[in-house]
Coordinates of C-alpha atoms in Angstrom, one line a residue:
X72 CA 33.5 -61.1 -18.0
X73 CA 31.2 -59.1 -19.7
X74 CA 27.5 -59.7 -21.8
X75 CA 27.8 -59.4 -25.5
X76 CA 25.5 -57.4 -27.8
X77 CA 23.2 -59.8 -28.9
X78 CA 22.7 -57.9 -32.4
X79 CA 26.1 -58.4 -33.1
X80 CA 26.9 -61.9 -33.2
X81 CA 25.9 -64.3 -35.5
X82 CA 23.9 -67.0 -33.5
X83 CA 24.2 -69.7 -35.5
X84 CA 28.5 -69.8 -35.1
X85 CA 27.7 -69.6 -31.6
X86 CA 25.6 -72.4 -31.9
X87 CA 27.9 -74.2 -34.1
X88 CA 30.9 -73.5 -32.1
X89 CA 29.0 -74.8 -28.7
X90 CA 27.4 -78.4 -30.8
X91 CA 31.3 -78.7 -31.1
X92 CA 32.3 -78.4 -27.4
X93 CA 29.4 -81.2 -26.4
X94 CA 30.6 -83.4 -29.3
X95 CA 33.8 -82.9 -27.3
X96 CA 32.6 -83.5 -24.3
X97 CA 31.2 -86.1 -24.9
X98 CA 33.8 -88.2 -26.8
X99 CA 36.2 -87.6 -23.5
X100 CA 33.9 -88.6 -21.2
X101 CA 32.6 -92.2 -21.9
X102 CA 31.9 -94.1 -18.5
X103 CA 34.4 -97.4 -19.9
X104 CA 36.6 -97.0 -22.4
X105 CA 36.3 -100.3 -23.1
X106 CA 32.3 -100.3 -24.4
X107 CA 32.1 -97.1 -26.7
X108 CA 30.3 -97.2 -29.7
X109 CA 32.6 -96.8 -32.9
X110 CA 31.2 -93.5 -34.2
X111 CA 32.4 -92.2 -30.8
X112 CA 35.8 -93.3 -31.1
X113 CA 38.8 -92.1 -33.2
X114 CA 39.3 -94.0 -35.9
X115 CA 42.8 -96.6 -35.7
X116 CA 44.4 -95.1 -38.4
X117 CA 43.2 -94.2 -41.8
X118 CA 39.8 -93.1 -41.9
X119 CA 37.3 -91.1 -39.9
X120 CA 34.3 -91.4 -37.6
X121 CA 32.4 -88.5 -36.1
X122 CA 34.6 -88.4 -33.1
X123 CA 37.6 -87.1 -36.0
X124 CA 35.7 -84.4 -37.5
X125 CA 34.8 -82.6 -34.2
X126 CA 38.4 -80.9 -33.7
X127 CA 38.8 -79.9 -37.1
X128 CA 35.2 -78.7 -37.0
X129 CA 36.4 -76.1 -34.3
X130 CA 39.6 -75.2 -36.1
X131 CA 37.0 -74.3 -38.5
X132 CA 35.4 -72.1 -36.5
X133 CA 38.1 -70.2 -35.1
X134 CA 39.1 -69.4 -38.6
X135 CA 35.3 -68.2 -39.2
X136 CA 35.3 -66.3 -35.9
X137 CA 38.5 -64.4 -36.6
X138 CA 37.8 -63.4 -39.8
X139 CA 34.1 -61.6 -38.5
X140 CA 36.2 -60.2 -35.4
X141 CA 38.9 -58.4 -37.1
X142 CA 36.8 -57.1 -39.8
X143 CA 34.7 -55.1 -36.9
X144 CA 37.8 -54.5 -35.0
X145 CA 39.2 -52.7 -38.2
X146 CA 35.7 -51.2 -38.4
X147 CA 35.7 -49.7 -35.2
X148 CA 39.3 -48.0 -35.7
X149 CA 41.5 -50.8 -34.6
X150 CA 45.1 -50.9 -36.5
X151 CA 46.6 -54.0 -37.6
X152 CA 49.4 -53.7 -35.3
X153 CA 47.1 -53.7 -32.3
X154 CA 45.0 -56.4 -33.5
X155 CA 48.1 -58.8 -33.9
X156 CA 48.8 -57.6 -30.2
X157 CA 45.3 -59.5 -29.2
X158 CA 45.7 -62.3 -31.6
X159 CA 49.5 -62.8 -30.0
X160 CA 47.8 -62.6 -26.3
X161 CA 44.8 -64.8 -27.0
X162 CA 46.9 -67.3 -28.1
X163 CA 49.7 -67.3 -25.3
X164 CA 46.8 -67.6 -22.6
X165 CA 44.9 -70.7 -24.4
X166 CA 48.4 -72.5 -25.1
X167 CA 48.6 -72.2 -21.3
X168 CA 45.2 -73.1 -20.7
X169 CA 46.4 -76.1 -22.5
X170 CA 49.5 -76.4 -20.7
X171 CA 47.3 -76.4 -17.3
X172 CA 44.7 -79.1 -18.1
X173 CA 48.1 -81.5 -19.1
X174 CA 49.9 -80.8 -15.5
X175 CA 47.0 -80.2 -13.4
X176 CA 46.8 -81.1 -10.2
X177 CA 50.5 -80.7 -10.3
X178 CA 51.1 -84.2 -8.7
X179 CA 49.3 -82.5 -5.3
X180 CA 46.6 -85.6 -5.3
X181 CA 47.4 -89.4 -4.9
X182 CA 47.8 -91.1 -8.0
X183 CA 48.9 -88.0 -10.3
X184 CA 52.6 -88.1 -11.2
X185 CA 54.2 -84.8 -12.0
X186 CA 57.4 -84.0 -13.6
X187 CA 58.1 -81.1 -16.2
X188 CA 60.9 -83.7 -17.8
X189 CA 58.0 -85.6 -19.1
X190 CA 55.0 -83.8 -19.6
X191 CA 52.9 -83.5 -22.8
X192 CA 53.9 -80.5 -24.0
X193 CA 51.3 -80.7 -27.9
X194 CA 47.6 -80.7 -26.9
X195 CA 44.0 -79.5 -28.4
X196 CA 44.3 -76.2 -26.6
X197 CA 47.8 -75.6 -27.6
X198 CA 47.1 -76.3 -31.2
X199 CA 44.4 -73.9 -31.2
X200 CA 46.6 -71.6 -30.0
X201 CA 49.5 -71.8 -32.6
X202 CA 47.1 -72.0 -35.3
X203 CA 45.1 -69.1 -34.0
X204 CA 48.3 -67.2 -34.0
X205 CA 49.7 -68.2 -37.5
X206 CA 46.4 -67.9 -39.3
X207 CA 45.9 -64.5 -37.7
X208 CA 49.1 -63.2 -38.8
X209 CA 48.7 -64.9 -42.2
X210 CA 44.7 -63.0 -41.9
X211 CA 45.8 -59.8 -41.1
X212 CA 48.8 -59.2 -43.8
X213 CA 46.9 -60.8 -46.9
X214 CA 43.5 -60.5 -48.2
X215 CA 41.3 -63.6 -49.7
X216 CA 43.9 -64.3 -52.7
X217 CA 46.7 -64.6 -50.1
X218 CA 45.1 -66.7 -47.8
X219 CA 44.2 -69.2 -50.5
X220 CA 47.4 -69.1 -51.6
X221 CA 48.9 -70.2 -48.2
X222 CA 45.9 -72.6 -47.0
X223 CA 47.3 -74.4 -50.4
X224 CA 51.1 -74.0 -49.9
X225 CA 50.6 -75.5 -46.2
X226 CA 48.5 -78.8 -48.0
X227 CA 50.7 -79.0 -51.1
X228 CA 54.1 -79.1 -49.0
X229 CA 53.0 -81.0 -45.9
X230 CA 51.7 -83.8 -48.4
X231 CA 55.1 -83.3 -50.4
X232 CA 57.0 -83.3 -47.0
X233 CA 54.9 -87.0 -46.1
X234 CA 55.6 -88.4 -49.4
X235 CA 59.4 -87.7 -50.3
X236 CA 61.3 -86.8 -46.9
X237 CA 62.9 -90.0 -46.2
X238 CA 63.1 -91.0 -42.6
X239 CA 66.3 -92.3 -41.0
X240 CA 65.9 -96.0 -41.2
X241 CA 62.3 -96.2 -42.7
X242 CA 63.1 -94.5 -46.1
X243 CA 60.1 -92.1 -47.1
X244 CA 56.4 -91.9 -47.8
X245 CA 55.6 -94.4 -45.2
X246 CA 52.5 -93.2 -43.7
X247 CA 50.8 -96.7 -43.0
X248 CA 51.2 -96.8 -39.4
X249 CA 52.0 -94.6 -36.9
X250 CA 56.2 -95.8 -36.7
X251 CA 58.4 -94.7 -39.5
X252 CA 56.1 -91.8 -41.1
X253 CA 58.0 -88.1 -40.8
X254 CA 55.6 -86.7 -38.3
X255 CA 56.5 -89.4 -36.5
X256 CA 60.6 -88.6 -36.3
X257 CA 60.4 -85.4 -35.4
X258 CA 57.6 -85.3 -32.7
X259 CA 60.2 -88.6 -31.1
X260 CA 63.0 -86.4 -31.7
X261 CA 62.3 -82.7 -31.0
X262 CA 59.5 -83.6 -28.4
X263 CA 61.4 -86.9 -26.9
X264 CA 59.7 -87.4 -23.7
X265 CA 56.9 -84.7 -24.4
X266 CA 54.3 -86.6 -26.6
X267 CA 51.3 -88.4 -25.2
X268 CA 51.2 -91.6 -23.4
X269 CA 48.4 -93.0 -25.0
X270 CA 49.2 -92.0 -28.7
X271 CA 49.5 -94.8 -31.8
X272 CA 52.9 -95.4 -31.1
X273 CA 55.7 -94.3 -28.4
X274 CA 57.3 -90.6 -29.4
X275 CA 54.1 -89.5 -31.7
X276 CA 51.7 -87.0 -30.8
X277 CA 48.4 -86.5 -32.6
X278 CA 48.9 -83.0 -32.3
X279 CA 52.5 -82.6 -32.7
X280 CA 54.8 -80.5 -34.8
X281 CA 54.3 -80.8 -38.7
X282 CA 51.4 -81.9 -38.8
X283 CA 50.2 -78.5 -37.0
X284 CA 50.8 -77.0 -40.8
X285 CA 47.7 -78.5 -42.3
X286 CA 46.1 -77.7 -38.6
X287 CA 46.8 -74.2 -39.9
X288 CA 45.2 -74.5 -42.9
X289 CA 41.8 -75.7 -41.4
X290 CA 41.4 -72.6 -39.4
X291 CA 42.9 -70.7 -42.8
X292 CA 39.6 -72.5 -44.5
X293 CA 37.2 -71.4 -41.9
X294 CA 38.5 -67.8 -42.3
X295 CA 37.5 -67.9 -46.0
X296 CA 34.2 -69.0 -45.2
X297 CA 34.1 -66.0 -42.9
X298 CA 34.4 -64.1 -46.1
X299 CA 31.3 -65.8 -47.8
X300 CA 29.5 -64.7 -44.6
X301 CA 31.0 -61.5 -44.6
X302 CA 29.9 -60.6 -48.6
X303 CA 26.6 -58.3 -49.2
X304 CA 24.8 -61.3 -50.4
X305 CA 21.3 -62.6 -49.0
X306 CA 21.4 -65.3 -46.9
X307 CA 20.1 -67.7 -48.5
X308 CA 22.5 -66.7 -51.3
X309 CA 25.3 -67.3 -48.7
X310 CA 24.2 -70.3 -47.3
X311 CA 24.3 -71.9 -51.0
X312 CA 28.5 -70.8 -51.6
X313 CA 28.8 -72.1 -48.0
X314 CA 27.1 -75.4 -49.3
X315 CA 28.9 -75.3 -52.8
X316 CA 32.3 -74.4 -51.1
X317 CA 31.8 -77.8 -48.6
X318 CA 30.6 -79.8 -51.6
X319 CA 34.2 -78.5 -53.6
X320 CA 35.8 -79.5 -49.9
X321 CA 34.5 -82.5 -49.6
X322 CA 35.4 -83.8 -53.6
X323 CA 38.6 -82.4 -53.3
X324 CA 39.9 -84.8 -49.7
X325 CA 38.2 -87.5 -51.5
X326 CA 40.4 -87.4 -54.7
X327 CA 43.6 -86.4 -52.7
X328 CA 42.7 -89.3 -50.3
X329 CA 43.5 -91.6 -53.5
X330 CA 47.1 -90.2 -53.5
X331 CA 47.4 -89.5 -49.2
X332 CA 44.7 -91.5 -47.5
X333 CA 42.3 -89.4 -44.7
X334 CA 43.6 -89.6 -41.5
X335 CA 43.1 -87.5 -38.2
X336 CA 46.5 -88.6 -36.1
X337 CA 48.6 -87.2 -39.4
X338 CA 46.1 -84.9 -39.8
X339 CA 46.7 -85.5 -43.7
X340 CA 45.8 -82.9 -46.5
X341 CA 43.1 -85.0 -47.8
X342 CA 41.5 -84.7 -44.2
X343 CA 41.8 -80.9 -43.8
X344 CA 39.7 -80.7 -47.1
X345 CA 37.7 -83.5 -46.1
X346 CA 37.0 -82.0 -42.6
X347 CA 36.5 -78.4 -44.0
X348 CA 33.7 -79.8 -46.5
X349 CA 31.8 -81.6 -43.5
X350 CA 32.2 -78.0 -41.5
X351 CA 31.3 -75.8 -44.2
X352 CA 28.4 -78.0 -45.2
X353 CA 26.8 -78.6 -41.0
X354 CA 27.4 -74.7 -40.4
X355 CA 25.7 -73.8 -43.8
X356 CA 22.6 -76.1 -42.3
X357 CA 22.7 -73.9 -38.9
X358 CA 23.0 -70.8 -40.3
X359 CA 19.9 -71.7 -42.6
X360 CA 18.3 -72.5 -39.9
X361 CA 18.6 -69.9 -37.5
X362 CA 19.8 -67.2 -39.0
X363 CA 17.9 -67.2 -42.1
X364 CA 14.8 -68.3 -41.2
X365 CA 15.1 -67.3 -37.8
X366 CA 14.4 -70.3 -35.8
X367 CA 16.3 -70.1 -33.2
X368 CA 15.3 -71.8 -29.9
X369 CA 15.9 -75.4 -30.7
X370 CA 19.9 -74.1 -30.6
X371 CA 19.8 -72.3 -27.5
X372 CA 21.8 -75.5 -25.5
X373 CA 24.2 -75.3 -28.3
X374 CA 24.3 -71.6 -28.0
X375 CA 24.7 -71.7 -24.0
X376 CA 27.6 -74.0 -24.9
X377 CA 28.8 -71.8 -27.5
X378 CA 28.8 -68.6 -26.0
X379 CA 31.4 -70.1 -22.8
X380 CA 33.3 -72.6 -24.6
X381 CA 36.5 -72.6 -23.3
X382 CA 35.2 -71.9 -19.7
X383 CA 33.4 -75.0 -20.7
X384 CA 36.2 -77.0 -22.4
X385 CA 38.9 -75.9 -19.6
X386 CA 36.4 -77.0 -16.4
X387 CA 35.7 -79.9 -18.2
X388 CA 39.3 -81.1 -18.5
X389 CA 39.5 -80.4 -14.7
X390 CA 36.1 -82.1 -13.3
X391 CA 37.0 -85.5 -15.1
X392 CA 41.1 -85.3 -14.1
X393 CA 39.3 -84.7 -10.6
X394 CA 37.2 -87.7 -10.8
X395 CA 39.9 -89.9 -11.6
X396 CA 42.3 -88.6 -9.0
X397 CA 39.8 -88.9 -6.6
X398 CA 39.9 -92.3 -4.6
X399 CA 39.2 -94.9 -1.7
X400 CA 39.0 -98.2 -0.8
X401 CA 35.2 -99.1 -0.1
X402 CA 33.6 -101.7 1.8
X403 CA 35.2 -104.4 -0.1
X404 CA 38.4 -103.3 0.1
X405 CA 39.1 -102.6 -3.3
X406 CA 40.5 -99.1 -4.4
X407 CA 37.7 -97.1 -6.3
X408 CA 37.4 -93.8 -7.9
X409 CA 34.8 -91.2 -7.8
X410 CA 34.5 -91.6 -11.3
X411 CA 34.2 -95.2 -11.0
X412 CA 31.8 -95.2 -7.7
X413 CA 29.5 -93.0 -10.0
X414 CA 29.1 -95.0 -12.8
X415 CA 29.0 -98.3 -10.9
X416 CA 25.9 -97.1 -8.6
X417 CA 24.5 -95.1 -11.2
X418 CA 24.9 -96.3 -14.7
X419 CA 25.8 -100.1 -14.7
X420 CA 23.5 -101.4 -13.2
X421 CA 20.2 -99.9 -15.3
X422 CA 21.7 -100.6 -18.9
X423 CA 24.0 -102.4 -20.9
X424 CA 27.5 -101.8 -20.9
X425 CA 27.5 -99.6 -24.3
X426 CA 24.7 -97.8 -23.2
X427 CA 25.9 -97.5 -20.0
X428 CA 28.9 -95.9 -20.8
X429 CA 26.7 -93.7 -24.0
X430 CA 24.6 -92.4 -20.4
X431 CA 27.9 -91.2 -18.4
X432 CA 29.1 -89.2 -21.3
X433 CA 25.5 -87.6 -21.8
X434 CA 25.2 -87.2 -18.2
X435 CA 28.6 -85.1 -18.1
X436 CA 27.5 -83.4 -21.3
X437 CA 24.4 -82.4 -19.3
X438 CA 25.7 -81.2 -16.5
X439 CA 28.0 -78.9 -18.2
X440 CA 24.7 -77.7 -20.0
X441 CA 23.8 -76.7 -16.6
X442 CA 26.9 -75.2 -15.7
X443 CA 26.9 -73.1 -18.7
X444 CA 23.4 -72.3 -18.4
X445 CA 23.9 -71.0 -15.1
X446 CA 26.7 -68.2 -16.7
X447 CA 24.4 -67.5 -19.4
X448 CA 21.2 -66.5 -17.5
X449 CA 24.1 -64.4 -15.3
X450 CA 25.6 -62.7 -18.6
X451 CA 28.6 -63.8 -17.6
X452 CA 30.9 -64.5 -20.9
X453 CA 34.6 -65.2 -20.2
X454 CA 36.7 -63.1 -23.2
X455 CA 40.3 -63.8 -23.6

């Protein structure tokens, strides 16, 4: 671990980055599943909510981040070989970061099954990973020309790839539903037995194998944006191409959703641009804000988060496995989890159900805050 110079990052991406991990948080963490409010749930199908745009917000990110990192890296002597070295590292270690959330505790508590034969092997962590690799490669051989060039390649033949590759038995372009659709066919195929239990349909995975392409592009995105930030403009000069670029973003998955409709589990090319637009246009608000104009303490939560987010994201994923896992009959006799004994005794019974469950997820969302805040009064910043 080791404290960053504070004059060298751009506050407002870690700020950002760290509104992104709550939003995460609390998405996962709602006391019932069955009494969320809608904007907190993933949309069925077609269509977003606030809950869809939160991954592909971070994707974003990434993509921002690299670009800023390797242009100092370059600047303080680094070679392109060595910097796909760290890009090939960083991304092995958060693939098994992902990897670890999916098989922890490794069947060693009651109630956890266990079995490498069956578990998930796609996840958040593990796409960032691939996409951090691919994008960094793509980053580090081609300049701004180039990268356009494949972020539109990757959404021109993964829509081409949904729309005419016909599926044994379904034909092609079927993309209504979660059965029959390409992704589909080869997640249940390549992946059979891999994919996540509680995905639209048996054999697909939300984060499975082609759709990772236009995954790819959303972090290819966030690296040109990187570039806007990156030009010798002023700042309120970049925040308007930031705005202007998410405006362009935002038009554009509109008008392809007319062809290929927006949707998160396909992770369509209508909502990469979509999603893009709705990054480019919140960041460009932060970085007015507290970059620009220099008002900064309001984000210093979001920074806190921001600054430790995988630490964050990672312990997380552990803490609410753990207070699922962790059980006991009670007085009654009836089998109860820590999870459950918390937000029976202290939730339930001072709200309505929505709210209740709206409380639990702030609660964990605040006592990560806590967490976090902990490691950044200690300056200690986990680097991978």
């Amino acid at each position: 671990m080791s404290s960053p110079t504070p004059s060298s990052r751009l506050v407002s991406l870690d700020a950002f980055r760290g509104a992104t991990i709550a939003g995460m948080l609390l998405v996962n963490n709602p006391g019932s599943w069955g009494h969320v409010y809608p904007p907190l749930l993933h949309a069925p199908w077609h269509g977003w909510t606030f809950t869809d745009a939160i991954f592909p917000g971070f994707l974003w990110i990434v993509g921002v981040a690299m670009t800023l990192s390797f242009a100092k890296r370059v600047e303080a002597g680094g070679d392109t070989g060595e910097l796909f070295r760290h890009v090939l590292r960083r991304s092995a270690i958060i693939f098994g970061l992902g990897l670890l959330l999916t098989a922890f505790p490794f069947g060693l508590l009651p109630g956890h099954n266990f079995s490498l034969e069956k578990m998930r092997i796609p996840g958040v962590l593990q796409r960032i990973g691939i996409c951090y690799l691919v994008a960094g490669a793509i980053c580090l051989r081609w300049r701004m020309r180039g990268q356009i060039v494949w972020a539109a390649g990757l959404l021109v033949g993964y829509g081409l790839l949904l729309r005419f590759v016909p599926v044994p038995g379904y034909g092609a372009g079927r993309i209504d539903e979660a059965v029959g659709n390409l992704a589909w066919w080869i997640d249940s195929n390549l992946l059979a037995g891999h994919t996540w239990s509680g995905a639209p349909a048996p054999g697909f995975d939300p984060e499975g194998i082609i759709s990772t392409l236009p995954a790819i592009a959303s972090t290819l995105l966030g690296a040109l944006a990187g570039g806007i930030l990156r030009a010798p403009n002023t700042g309120a000069a970049k925040t308007g191409r930031l705005l202007a670029a998410g405006g362009a973003l935002l038009v554009a998955g509109l008008l392809w959703h007319l062809w290929q409709p927006i949707n998160k589990n396909l992770w369509t090319s209508s909502f990469t641009l979509f999603m893009a637009g709705v990054a480019s246009v919140g960041f460009a608000a932060f970085y007015w804000l507290i970059d620009v104009r220099g008002w900064q303490r309001w984000a210093t939560p979001f920074v806190i988060y921001g600054m430790n987010a995988i630490v964050i994201f990672v312990g997380a994923g552990l803490v609410a496995k753990l207070m699922g896992l962790i059980a006991w009959t009670n007085a009654a006799g009836a089998k109860t989890t820590l999870k459950g004994w918390l937000y029976a005794t202290g939730f339930t019974p001072y709200a309505s159900p929505f709210n209740a469950s709206l409380a639990f997820a702030l609660a964990f969302v605040a006592a990560f805050l806590v967490f976090g805040w902990v490691l950044w009064r200690k300056r200690w910043f986990l680097k991978i």
